[in-house]
Amino acid sequence: MTDDKITTVELGDGGPQVGVQGLGCMGMSEFYGDTDELSARETLETALAAGVTLFDTADVYGLGANETFLAPFVGAHRDEITLATKFAIERKDDDPHYRGVRNDPAYIRKAVEDSLRRLDTDVIDLYYMHRRDPAVPLAESVGAMAELVQQGKVKQLGLSEVTGAELREAHAVHPIAALQSEWSLFSRDVERSAVPAAVELGVTLVPYSPLGRGFLTGAFTDAAKELSQGDFRQYQPRFTGDNAKTNAALLEPVHKIAAVHGASAAQVALAWVQQRAQVHGLTVVPIPGTRKSSRLLENVAATRLVLTDEELARLEPIAGLVAGDRYPDMSSTSAARE
Ligand SMILES: NC(=O)c1ccc[n+]([C@@H]2O[C@H](COP(=O)([O-])OP(=O)(O)OC[C@H]3O[C@@H](n4cnc5c(N)ncnc54)[C@H](OP(=O)(O)O)[C@@H]3O)[C@@H](O)[C@H]2O)c1
């Protein structure tokens, strides 16, 4: 490192250099309880100053509100950041529980225009398909995404929650720069088929929820009892009742290892993702989400933490012992199609 900024890596084959840790912006608008807008905006600036350049949003976060929220930051720093957003999860204003998955070209062509307008920019650096609808041929969807690259609306393409086979199929239609999937001490499905495919194809992995949505930090144990009403984690099988109790106990080695390093559990969890990727020979840019500058600085400092082989071995069994699925409904995840 030449200054106090985090190191950089190439995003996809021949893509831009980005900070080795990105920032997930989802929680700034929805899912994780009330947000203080000023401190969220300060966090964005703190991130950029620390060398974080990949900023992650999606059209579905807050039904467009997260993209709108990011627009002033994007406008102020357009050439300094790599802006990623996503399409495919359809929601309805009048039905908060509705979730559909849309991959058809007409939907994609409209979605990109809506995102560009909300982000107040003329180009999206990395455009992801957020979820896969197996009823639509992948070549058709990726073909429509590739047209957006040709039209200059999008620079690079990404996929989220796809299998290794799907990643290969898509990559044959147009180069895929990034795969965004859940990857953490608690969630390692991705290592089955997607990680080997990403290594083979030169695709960067962007691990989402690397802190297990905050659970791995020890910030809460039982979401139903400790988090505010409406917090999405209350509906996730891993974070309530007996599962939460079982899963919190699994964090004991994480806390012990953190104490030895004078680090936090969050930092151990983030260092684990980076070092696990090295084992696979894979480039990763994890995107932990936070709305607080202090946590942002704590998280980027984890890029300098190195765990020993013995510590990694103690963390190895955790994922296999986790109680409960990642989502209440796993049908649209890659795990359901493997
Ligand atoms: N592709 C997909 O399907 C998908 C799905 C989910 C998420 N994502 C993306 O991935 C990003 C990250 O995932 P995520 O936000 O779900 O989960 P995460 O990064 O694993 O955890 C975020 C949670 O951890 C808390 N936190 C962050 N740093 C902390 C620290 N150092 N100590 C204690 N608590 C800390 C945050 O609270 P505060 O904000 O209060 O700090 C927030 O509640 C999202 O923002 C989104 O962009 C993508």
Tab-separated table of C-alpha atoms and ligand atoms in Angstrom:
chain	number	residue	atom	x	y	z
A	1	MET	CA	0.000	0.000	0.000
A	2	THR	CA	1.380	3.413	-0.890
A	3	ASP	CA	-0.878	5.333	1.506
A	4	ASP	CA	-3.540	4.453	4.043
A	5	LYS	CA	-6.030	3.374	1.393
A	6	ILE	CA	-6.912	-0.290	0.963
A	7	THR	CA	-5.277	-2.222	-1.869
A	8	THR	CA	-6.979	-2.606	-5.226
A	9	VAL	CA	-7.822	-5.553	-7.466
A	10	GLU	CA	-9.087	-5.888	-11.030
A	11	LEU	CA	-12.854	-6.300	-11.292
A	12	GLY	CA	-13.393	-8.986	-13.942
A	13	ASP	CA	-10.914	-9.761	-16.688
A	14	GLY	CA	-9.530	-6.436	-17.966
A	15	GLY	CA	-11.918	-4.413	-15.819
A	16	PRO	CA	-11.261	-1.402	-13.577
A	17	GLN	CA	-9.181	-1.470	-10.414
A	18	VAL	CA	-11.435	-1.335	-7.345
A	19	GLY	CA	-10.724	-1.339	-3.621
A	20	VAL	CA	-10.420	-4.914	-2.344
A	21	GLN	CA	-13.492	-4.302	-0.172
A	22	GLY	CA	-16.659	-2.621	-1.459
A	23	LEU	CA	-19.658	-1.153	0.342
A	24	GLY	CA	-23.144	-2.658	0.359
A	25	CYS	CA	-25.643	0.185	0.493
A	26	MET	CA	-28.869	-1.798	0.854
A	27	GLY	CA	-29.294	-1.264	4.604
A	28	MET	CA	-29.175	2.498	4.082
A	29	SER	CA	-32.708	2.343	2.691
A	30	GLU	CA	-34.412	-0.849	3.813
A	31	PHE	CA	-34.393	-4.185	5.633
A	32	TYR	CA	-32.252	-3.438	8.703
A	33	GLY	CA	-34.342	-0.948	10.690
A	34	ASP	CA	-34.329	2.836	10.749
A	35	THR	CA	-31.509	4.736	9.076
A	36	ASP	CA	-29.993	8.075	9.989
A	37	GLU	CA	-29.562	9.588	6.541
A	38	LEU	CA	-26.770	11.970	7.530
A	39	SER	CA	-24.615	9.262	9.033
A	40	ALA	CA	-25.292	7.009	6.019
A	41	ARG	CA	-24.109	9.803	3.702
A	42	GLU	CA	-21.041	10.344	5.873
A	43	THR	CA	-20.324	6.597	5.639
A	44	LEU	CA	-20.273	6.797	1.842
A	45	GLU	CA	-17.645	9.571	1.982
A	46	THR	CA	-15.621	7.748	4.651
A	47	ALA	CA	-15.628	4.656	2.450
A	48	LEU	CA	-14.342	6.502	-0.594
A	49	ALA	CA	-11.634	8.231	1.445
A	50	ALA	CA	-10.518	4.795	2.707
A	51	GLY	CA	-10.173	3.473	-0.837
A	52	VAL	CA	-13.520	1.691	-1.138
A	53	THR	CA	-14.668	2.280	-4.711
A	54	LEU	CA	-17.252	-0.435	-5.476
A	55	PHE	CA	-20.654	0.760	-4.266
A	56	ASP	CA	-23.479	-1.750	-4.428
A	57	THR	CA	-27.201	-1.108	-4.781
A	58	ALA	CA	-30.218	-2.623	-6.582
A	59	ASP	CA	-33.461	-1.326	-8.023
A	60	VAL	CA	-35.371	-3.441	-5.512
A	61	TYR	CA	-33.839	-1.911	-2.362
A	62	GLY	CA	-36.540	0.343	-1.003
A	63	LEU	CA	-38.403	0.044	-4.335
A	64	GLY	CA	-35.883	2.382	-5.982
A	65	ALA	CA	-35.248	4.522	-2.897
A	66	ASN	CA	-31.688	3.221	-2.419
A	67	GLU	CA	-30.711	4.231	-5.961
A	68	THR	CA	-32.307	7.654	-5.487
A	69	PHE	CA	-30.508	8.036	-2.166
A	70	LEU	CA	-27.163	7.288	-3.838
A	71	ALA	CA	-27.637	9.718	-6.734
A	72	PRO	CA	-26.032	12.815	-5.101
A	73	PHE	CA	-23.000	10.766	-4.035
A	74	VAL	CA	-22.726	9.277	-7.513
A	75	GLY	CA	-22.974	12.739	-9.057
A	76	ALA	CA	-20.269	14.149	-6.796
A	77	HIS	CA	-17.830	11.283	-7.427
A	78	ARG	CA	-18.825	9.784	-10.761
A	79	ASP	CA	-15.302	9.135	-12.035
A	80	GLU	CA	-13.911	7.922	-8.712
A	81	ILE	CA	-16.362	5.094	-8.065
A	82	THR	CA	-17.526	1.845	-9.636
A	83	LEU	CA	-21.289	1.841	-9.404
A	84	ALA	CA	-23.108	-1.489	-9.333
A	85	THR	CA	-26.850	-2.016	-9.453
A	86	LYS	CA	-29.203	-4.886	-10.264
A	87	PHE	CA	-32.501	-5.815	-11.873
A	88	ALA	CA	-34.786	-8.874	-11.762
A	89	ILE	CA	-36.654	-8.795	-8.459
A	90	GLU	CA	-40.076	-7.367	-9.091
A	91	ARG	CA	-42.105	-5.815	-6.289
A	92	LYS	CA	-45.441	-4.064	-6.111
A	93	ASP	CA	-46.187	-0.797	-4.309
A	94	ASP	CA	-49.530	-2.088	-3.093
A	95	ASP	CA	-48.392	-5.542	-1.905
A	96	PRO	CA	-45.332	-5.458	0.397
A	97	HIS	CA	-45.031	-9.262	0.424
A	98	TYR	CA	-45.012	-9.753	-3.343
A	99	ARG	CA	-41.716	-10.828	-4.951
A	100	GLY	CA	-41.435	-11.897	-8.581
A	101	VAL	CA	-38.401	-12.681	-10.704
A	102	ARG	CA	-38.219	-11.149	-14.192
A	103	ASN	CA	-35.450	-11.929	-16.678
A	104	ASP	CA	-37.214	-11.202	-19.986
A	105	PRO	CA	-35.504	-8.733	-22.361
A	106	ALA	CA	-38.394	-6.219	-22.361
A	107	TYR	CA	-38.245	-6.044	-18.557
A	108	ILE	CA	-34.445	-5.614	-18.626
A	109	ARG	CA	-34.651	-2.785	-21.171
A	110	LYS	CA	-37.123	-0.893	-18.986
A	111	ALA	CA	-35.329	-1.673	-15.706
A	112	VAL	CA	-32.051	-0.181	-16.902
A	113	GLU	CA	-33.724	3.072	-17.916
A	114	ASP	CA	-35.419	3.315	-14.516
A	115	SER	CA	-32.131	2.707	-12.678
A	116	LEU	CA	-30.229	5.239	-14.809
A	117	ARG	CA	-32.913	7.843	-14.095
A	118	ARG	CA	-32.965	7.209	-10.337
A	119	LEU	CA	-29.164	7.168	-10.102
A	120	ASP	CA	-29.068	10.312	-12.244
A	121	THR	CA	-26.232	8.981	-14.366
A	122	ASP	CA	-25.797	8.015	-17.997
A	123	VAL	CA	-23.932	4.776	-17.364
A	124	ILE	CA	-23.959	1.917	-14.843
A	125	ASP	CA	-20.497	0.443	-14.311
A	126	LEU	CA	-21.628	-3.047	-13.319
A	127	TYR	CA	-25.161	-4.287	-14.040
A	128	TYR	CA	-26.256	-7.515	-12.382
A	129	MET	CA	-29.090	-9.924	-12.886
A	130	HIS	CA	-30.177	-10.179	-9.254
A	131	ARG	CA	-32.033	-13.498	-9.499
A	132	ARG	CA	-32.462	-16.069	-12.225
A	133	ASP	CA	-35.822	-17.061	-13.670
A	134	PRO	CA	-35.158	-20.535	-15.106
A	135	ALA	CA	-38.202	-20.165	-17.368
A	136	VAL	CA	-36.322	-17.590	-19.475
A	137	PRO	CA	-33.330	-18.920	-21.461
A	138	LEU	CA	-30.198	-17.451	-19.930
A	139	ALA	CA	-28.809	-16.644	-23.382
A	140	GLU	CA	-31.844	-14.440	-24.028
A	141	SER	CA	-31.385	-12.444	-20.821
A	142	VAL	CA	-27.617	-12.115	-21.109
A	143	GLY	CA	-28.056	-11.219	-24.777
A	144	ALA	CA	-30.329	-8.345	-23.733
A	145	MET	CA	-27.801	-7.280	-21.082
A	146	ALA	CA	-25.022	-7.384	-23.704
A	147	GLU	CA	-27.035	-5.003	-25.892
A	148	LEU	CA	-26.955	-2.508	-23.022
A	149	VAL	CA	-23.143	-2.701	-23.076
A	150	GLN	CA	-23.140	-2.101	-26.832
A	151	GLN	CA	-25.441	0.896	-26.317
A	152	GLY	CA	-23.072	2.369	-23.710
A	153	LYS	CA	-25.639	2.223	-20.902
A	154	VAL	CA	-23.715	-0.387	-18.961
A	155	LYS	CA	-19.971	-1.124	-18.809
A	156	GLN	CA	-19.729	-4.610	-17.285
A	157	LEU	CA	-22.152	-7.447	-16.601
A	158	GLY	CA	-22.724	-9.434	-13.433
A	159	LEU	CA	-24.944	-12.219	-12.125
A	160	SER	CA	-26.127	-12.956	-8.613
A	161	GLU	CA	-26.962	-16.333	-7.064
A	162	VAL	CA	-26.228	-18.445	-10.125
A	163	THR	CA	-24.684	-21.902	-10.270
A	164	GLY	CA	-21.319	-22.670	-11.816
A	165	ALA	CA	-23.058	-24.132	-14.873
A	166	GLU	CA	-25.159	-20.988	-15.301
A	167	LEU	CA	-22.084	-18.798	-14.955
A	168	ARG	CA	-20.349	-20.753	-17.726
A	169	GLU	CA	-23.419	-20.587	-19.968
A	170	ALA	CA	-23.761	-16.830	-19.495
A	171	HIS	CA	-20.046	-16.190	-19.963
A	172	ALA	CA	-20.216	-17.887	-23.362
A	173	VAL	CA	-22.756	-15.253	-24.480
A	174	HIS	CA	-20.913	-12.216	-23.074
A	175	PRO	CA	-18.026	-11.871	-20.593
A	176	ILE	CA	-19.305	-11.777	-17.032
A	177	ALA	CA	-17.157	-9.560	-14.813
A	178	ALA	CA	-18.622	-10.416	-11.422
A	179	LEU	CA	-20.673	-12.982	-9.587
A	180	GLN	CA	-22.379	-11.681	-6.449
A	181	SER	CA	-23.412	-14.408	-4.040
A	182	GLU	CA	-23.700	-14.908	-0.313
A	183	TRP	CA	-20.379	-16.057	1.112
A	184	SER	CA	-19.381	-16.002	4.741
A	185	LEU	CA	-18.332	-18.191	7.636
A	186	PHE	CA	-22.005	-19.252	7.802
A	187	SER	CA	-22.818	-19.540	4.072
A	188	ARG	CA	-20.538	-21.529	1.839
A	189	ASP	CA	-22.869	-23.001	-0.825
A	190	VAL	CA	-21.034	-20.900	-3.376
A	191	GLU	CA	-17.871	-22.940	-2.946
A	192	ARG	CA	-19.583	-26.006	-4.472
A	193	SER	CA	-19.806	-25.046	-8.132
A	194	ALA	CA	-19.778	-21.258	-8.583
A	195	VAL	CA	-16.338	-20.594	-7.117
A	196	PRO	CA	-14.527	-23.158	-9.325
A	197	ALA	CA	-16.317	-21.743	-12.387
A	198	ALA	CA	-15.411	-18.168	-11.428
A	199	VAL	CA	-11.750	-19.144	-11.015
A	200	GLU	CA	-11.752	-20.855	-14.402
A	201	LEU	CA	-13.417	-17.918	-16.196
A	202	GLY	CA	-11.606	-15.041	-14.457
A	203	VAL	CA	-14.839	-13.785	-12.890
A	204	THR	CA	-14.510	-11.732	-9.690
A	205	LEU	CA	-16.603	-12.971	-6.781
A	206	VAL	CA	-18.431	-10.265	-4.841
A	207	PRO	CA	-19.434	-11.920	-1.554
A	208	TYR	CA	-22.627	-10.395	-0.185
A	209	SER	CA	-23.634	-10.517	3.485
A	210	PRO	CA	-20.056	-11.423	4.481
A	211	LEU	CA	-21.002	-10.533	8.061
A	212	GLY	CA	-24.001	-12.872	7.972
A	213	ARG	CA	-26.266	-9.784	7.964
A	214	GLY	CA	-24.629	-8.628	11.187
A	215	PHE	CA	-25.091	-11.897	13.107
A	216	LEU	CA	-21.408	-12.852	12.798
A	217	THR	CA	-20.383	-9.639	14.548
A	218	GLY	CA	-22.236	-10.635	17.711
A	219	ALA	CA	-24.272	-7.395	17.489
A	220	PHE	CA	-27.484	-9.384	18.054
A	221	THR	CA	-28.401	-12.949	18.927
A	222	ASP	CA	-32.161	-13.326	18.600
A	223	ALA	CA	-33.504	-11.039	15.884
A	224	ALA	CA	-37.111	-11.432	17.005
A	225	LYS	CA	-36.308	-10.196	20.505
A	226	GLU	CA	-33.544	-7.677	19.858
A	227	LEU	CA	-34.189	-5.987	16.523
A	228	SER	CA	-36.798	-3.377	15.674
A	229	GLN	CA	-40.158	-4.347	14.272
A	230	GLY	CA	-40.082	-4.839	10.519
A	231	ASP	CA	-36.367	-5.689	10.473
A	232	PHE	CA	-36.112	-8.303	7.748
A	233	ARG	CA	-33.777	-10.508	9.831
A	234	GLN	CA	-36.696	-11.425	12.106
A	235	TYR	CA	-38.020	-13.537	9.236
A	236	GLN	CA	-34.768	-15.338	8.497
A	237	PRO	CA	-34.620	-18.868	9.877
A	238	ARG	CA	-31.079	-18.570	11.230
A	239	PHE	CA	-31.622	-15.609	13.479
A	240	THR	CA	-34.510	-16.484	15.770
A	241	GLY	CA	-35.456	-19.031	18.437
A	242	ASP	CA	-33.486	-22.253	18.853
A	243	ASN	CA	-31.605	-21.741	15.590
A	244	ALA	CA	-30.293	-18.396	16.795
A	245	LYS	CA	-29.156	-19.969	20.060
A	246	THR	CA	-27.355	-22.791	18.232
A	247	ASN	CA	-25.790	-20.374	15.768
A	248	ALA	CA	-24.634	-17.852	18.371
A	249	ALA	CA	-22.773	-20.671	20.160
A	250	LEU	CA	-20.923	-21.430	16.904
A	251	LEU	CA	-19.337	-17.983	17.098
A	252	GLU	CA	-17.231	-18.812	20.138
A	253	PRO	CA	-14.022	-19.484	18.151
A	254	VAL	CA	-14.619	-16.301	16.141
A	255	HIS	CA	-14.668	-14.221	19.330
A	256	LYS	CA	-11.640	-16.035	20.763
A	257	ILE	CA	-9.589	-15.520	17.607
A	258	ALA	CA	-10.661	-11.874	17.499
A	259	ALA	CA	-9.452	-11.360	21.075
A	260	VAL	CA	-6.011	-12.805	20.245
A	261	HIS	CA	-5.606	-10.279	17.417
A	262	GLY	CA	-7.103	-7.350	19.314
A	263	ALA	CA	-9.673	-7.363	16.518
A	264	SER	CA	-13.466	-7.585	16.362
A	265	ALA	CA	-15.539	-10.598	15.344
A	266	ALA	CA	-16.573	-8.612	12.239
A	267	GLN	CA	-12.929	-8.274	11.242
A	268	VAL	CA	-12.284	-11.997	11.681
A	269	ALA	CA	-15.321	-12.791	9.525
A	270	LEU	CA	-14.110	-10.444	6.778
A	271	ALA	CA	-10.517	-11.678	6.928
A	272	TRP	CA	-11.828	-15.240	6.634
A	273	VAL	CA	-13.600	-14.465	3.320
A	274	GLN	CA	-10.460	-12.909	1.844
A	275	GLN	CA	-8.261	-15.809	2.940
A	276	ARG	CA	-10.764	-18.459	1.858
A	277	ALA	CA	-10.781	-16.873	-1.606
A	278	GLN	CA	-6.980	-17.082	-1.708
A	279	VAL	CA	-7.222	-20.828	-1.052
A	280	HIS	CA	-9.350	-21.101	-4.197
A	281	GLY	CA	-7.076	-18.744	-6.165
A	282	LEU	CA	-9.974	-16.345	-6.624
A	283	THR	CA	-10.245	-12.548	-6.662
A	284	VAL	CA	-12.955	-11.293	-4.308
A	285	VAL	CA	-14.390	-7.910	-3.421
A	286	PRO	CA	-16.671	-8.474	-0.411
A	287	ILE	CA	-19.330	-5.823	0.122
A	288	PRO	CA	-20.138	-5.639	3.843
A	289	GLY	CA	-22.975	-3.214	4.505
A	290	THR	CA	-22.862	-0.540	7.154
A	291	ARG	CA	-24.415	2.859	7.788
A	292	LYS	CA	-21.788	3.963	10.278
A	293	SER	CA	-18.370	5.462	9.536
A	294	SER	CA	-16.797	3.847	12.606
A	295	ARG	CA	-17.858	0.386	11.424
A	296	LEU	CA	-16.778	1.164	7.893
A	297	LEU	CA	-13.268	1.917	9.152
A	298	GLU	CA	-13.311	-1.221	11.291
A	299	ASN	CA	-14.334	-3.282	8.266
A	300	VAL	CA	-11.727	-1.891	5.886
A	301	ALA	CA	-9.047	-2.460	8.547
A	302	ALA	CA	-9.909	-6.159	8.298
A	303	THR	CA	-8.244	-6.220	4.868
A	304	ARG	CA	-4.948	-6.047	6.803
A	305	LEU	CA	-5.770	-8.830	9.268
A	306	VAL	CA	-4.124	-12.196	8.574
A	307	LEU	CA	-5.430	-15.326	10.292
A	308	THR	CA	-3.079	-18.239	10.921
A	309	ASP	CA	-3.602	-21.673	9.371
A	310	GLU	CA	-4.497	-22.997	12.812
A	311	GLU	CA	-7.142	-20.285	13.223
A	312	LEU	CA	-8.554	-20.991	9.771
A	313	ALA	CA	-8.778	-24.670	10.690
A	314	ARG	CA	-10.793	-23.801	13.810
A	315	LEU	CA	-13.232	-21.774	11.689
A	316	GLU	CA	-13.558	-24.474	9.022
A	317	PRO	CA	-16.380	-26.567	10.575
A	318	ILE	CA	-18.700	-23.656	11.411
A	319	ALA	CA	-20.716	-23.441	8.184
A	320	GLY	CA	-21.548	-27.135	8.288
A	321	LEU	CA	-23.101	-26.762	11.740
A	322	VAL	CA	-25.324	-23.731	11.080
A	323	ALA	CA	-29.007	-24.284	11.880
A	324	GLY	CA	-31.571	-22.962	9.411
A	325	ASP	CA	-31.550	-21.892	5.773
A	326	ARG	CA	-30.218	-18.595	4.440
A	327	TYR	CA	-33.730	-17.483	3.420
A	328	PRO	CA	-37.256	-18.503	4.455
A	329	ASP	CA	-37.815	-19.396	0.792
A	330	MET	CA	-34.730	-20.769	-0.935
A	331	SER	CA	-36.426	-21.367	-4.294
A	332	SER	CA	-34.756	-18.496	-6.138
A	333	THR	CA	-31.236	-19.131	-4.850
A	334	SER	CA	-28.537	-20.985	-6.751
A	335	ALA	CA	-28.618	-23.735	-4.108
A	336	ALA	CA	-32.110	-24.692	-5.298
A	337	ARG	CA	-30.826	-25.348	-8.833
A	338	GLU	CA	-27.637	-27.244	-8.057
B	1	LIG	N1	-27.285	-10.120	-4.348
B	1	LIG	C1	-28.083	-10.332	-3.344
B	1	LIG	O1	-29.026	-11.117	-3.428
B	1	LIG	C2	-27.863	-9.596	-2.045
B	1	LIG	C3	-28.534	-9.976	-0.889
B	1	LIG	C4	-28.280	-9.272	0.293
B	1	LIG	C5	-27.366	-8.220	0.284
B	1	LIG	N2	-26.752	-7.858	-0.866
B	1	LIG	C6	-25.774	-6.745	-0.899
B	1	LIG	O2	-24.734	-7.051	0.021
B	1	LIG	C7	-24.545	-5.983	0.931
B	1	LIG	C8	-24.070	-6.504	2.263
B	1	LIG	O3	-24.920	-7.480	2.787
B	1	LIG	P1	-25.836	-7.249	4.054
B	1	LIG	O4	-25.950	-5.811	4.339
B	1	LIG	O5	-27.045	-8.063	3.843
B	1	LIG	O6	-25.071	-8.012	5.231
B	1	LIG	P2	-23.673	-7.881	5.963
B	1	LIG	O7	-22.786	-6.999	5.233
B	1	LIG	O8	-23.273	-9.262	6.253
B	1	LIG	O9	-24.115	-7.215	7.366
B	1	LIG	C9	-24.670	-5.949	7.453
B	1	LIG	C10	-25.129	-5.751	8.874
B	1	LIG	O10	-24.006	-5.778	9.749
B	1	LIG	C11	-23.914	-4.590	10.510
B	1	LIG	N3	-22.469	-4.269	10.590
B	1	LIG	C12	-21.660	-3.893	9.591
B	1	LIG	N4	-20.390	-3.750	10.026
B	1	LIG	C13	-20.406	-4.052	11.334
B	1	LIG	C14	-19.423	-4.084	12.339
B	1	LIG	N5	-18.145	-3.810	12.068
B	1	LIG	N6	-19.791	-4.427	13.602
B	1	LIG	C15	-21.081	-4.722	13.904
B	1	LIG	N7	-22.073	-4.706	12.987
B	1	LIG	C16	-21.731	-4.373	11.706
B	1	LIG	C17	-24.720	-3.559	9.763
B	1	LIG	O11	-25.316	-2.632	10.626
B	1	LIG	P3	-25.148	-1.036	10.455
B	1	LIG	O12	-25.590	-0.702	9.076
B	1	LIG	O13	-26.049	-0.509	11.495
B	1	LIG	O14	-23.713	-0.779	10.699
B	1	LIG	C18	-25.815	-4.418	9.103
B	1	LIG	O15	-26.849	-4.630	10.001
B	1	LIG	C19	-25.921	-5.295	0.954
B	1	LIG	O16	-25.815	-3.963	1.407
B	1	LIG	C20	-26.335	-5.404	-0.490
B	1	LIG	O17	-25.750	-4.356	-1.236
B	1	LIG	C21	-26.985	-8.542	-2.016
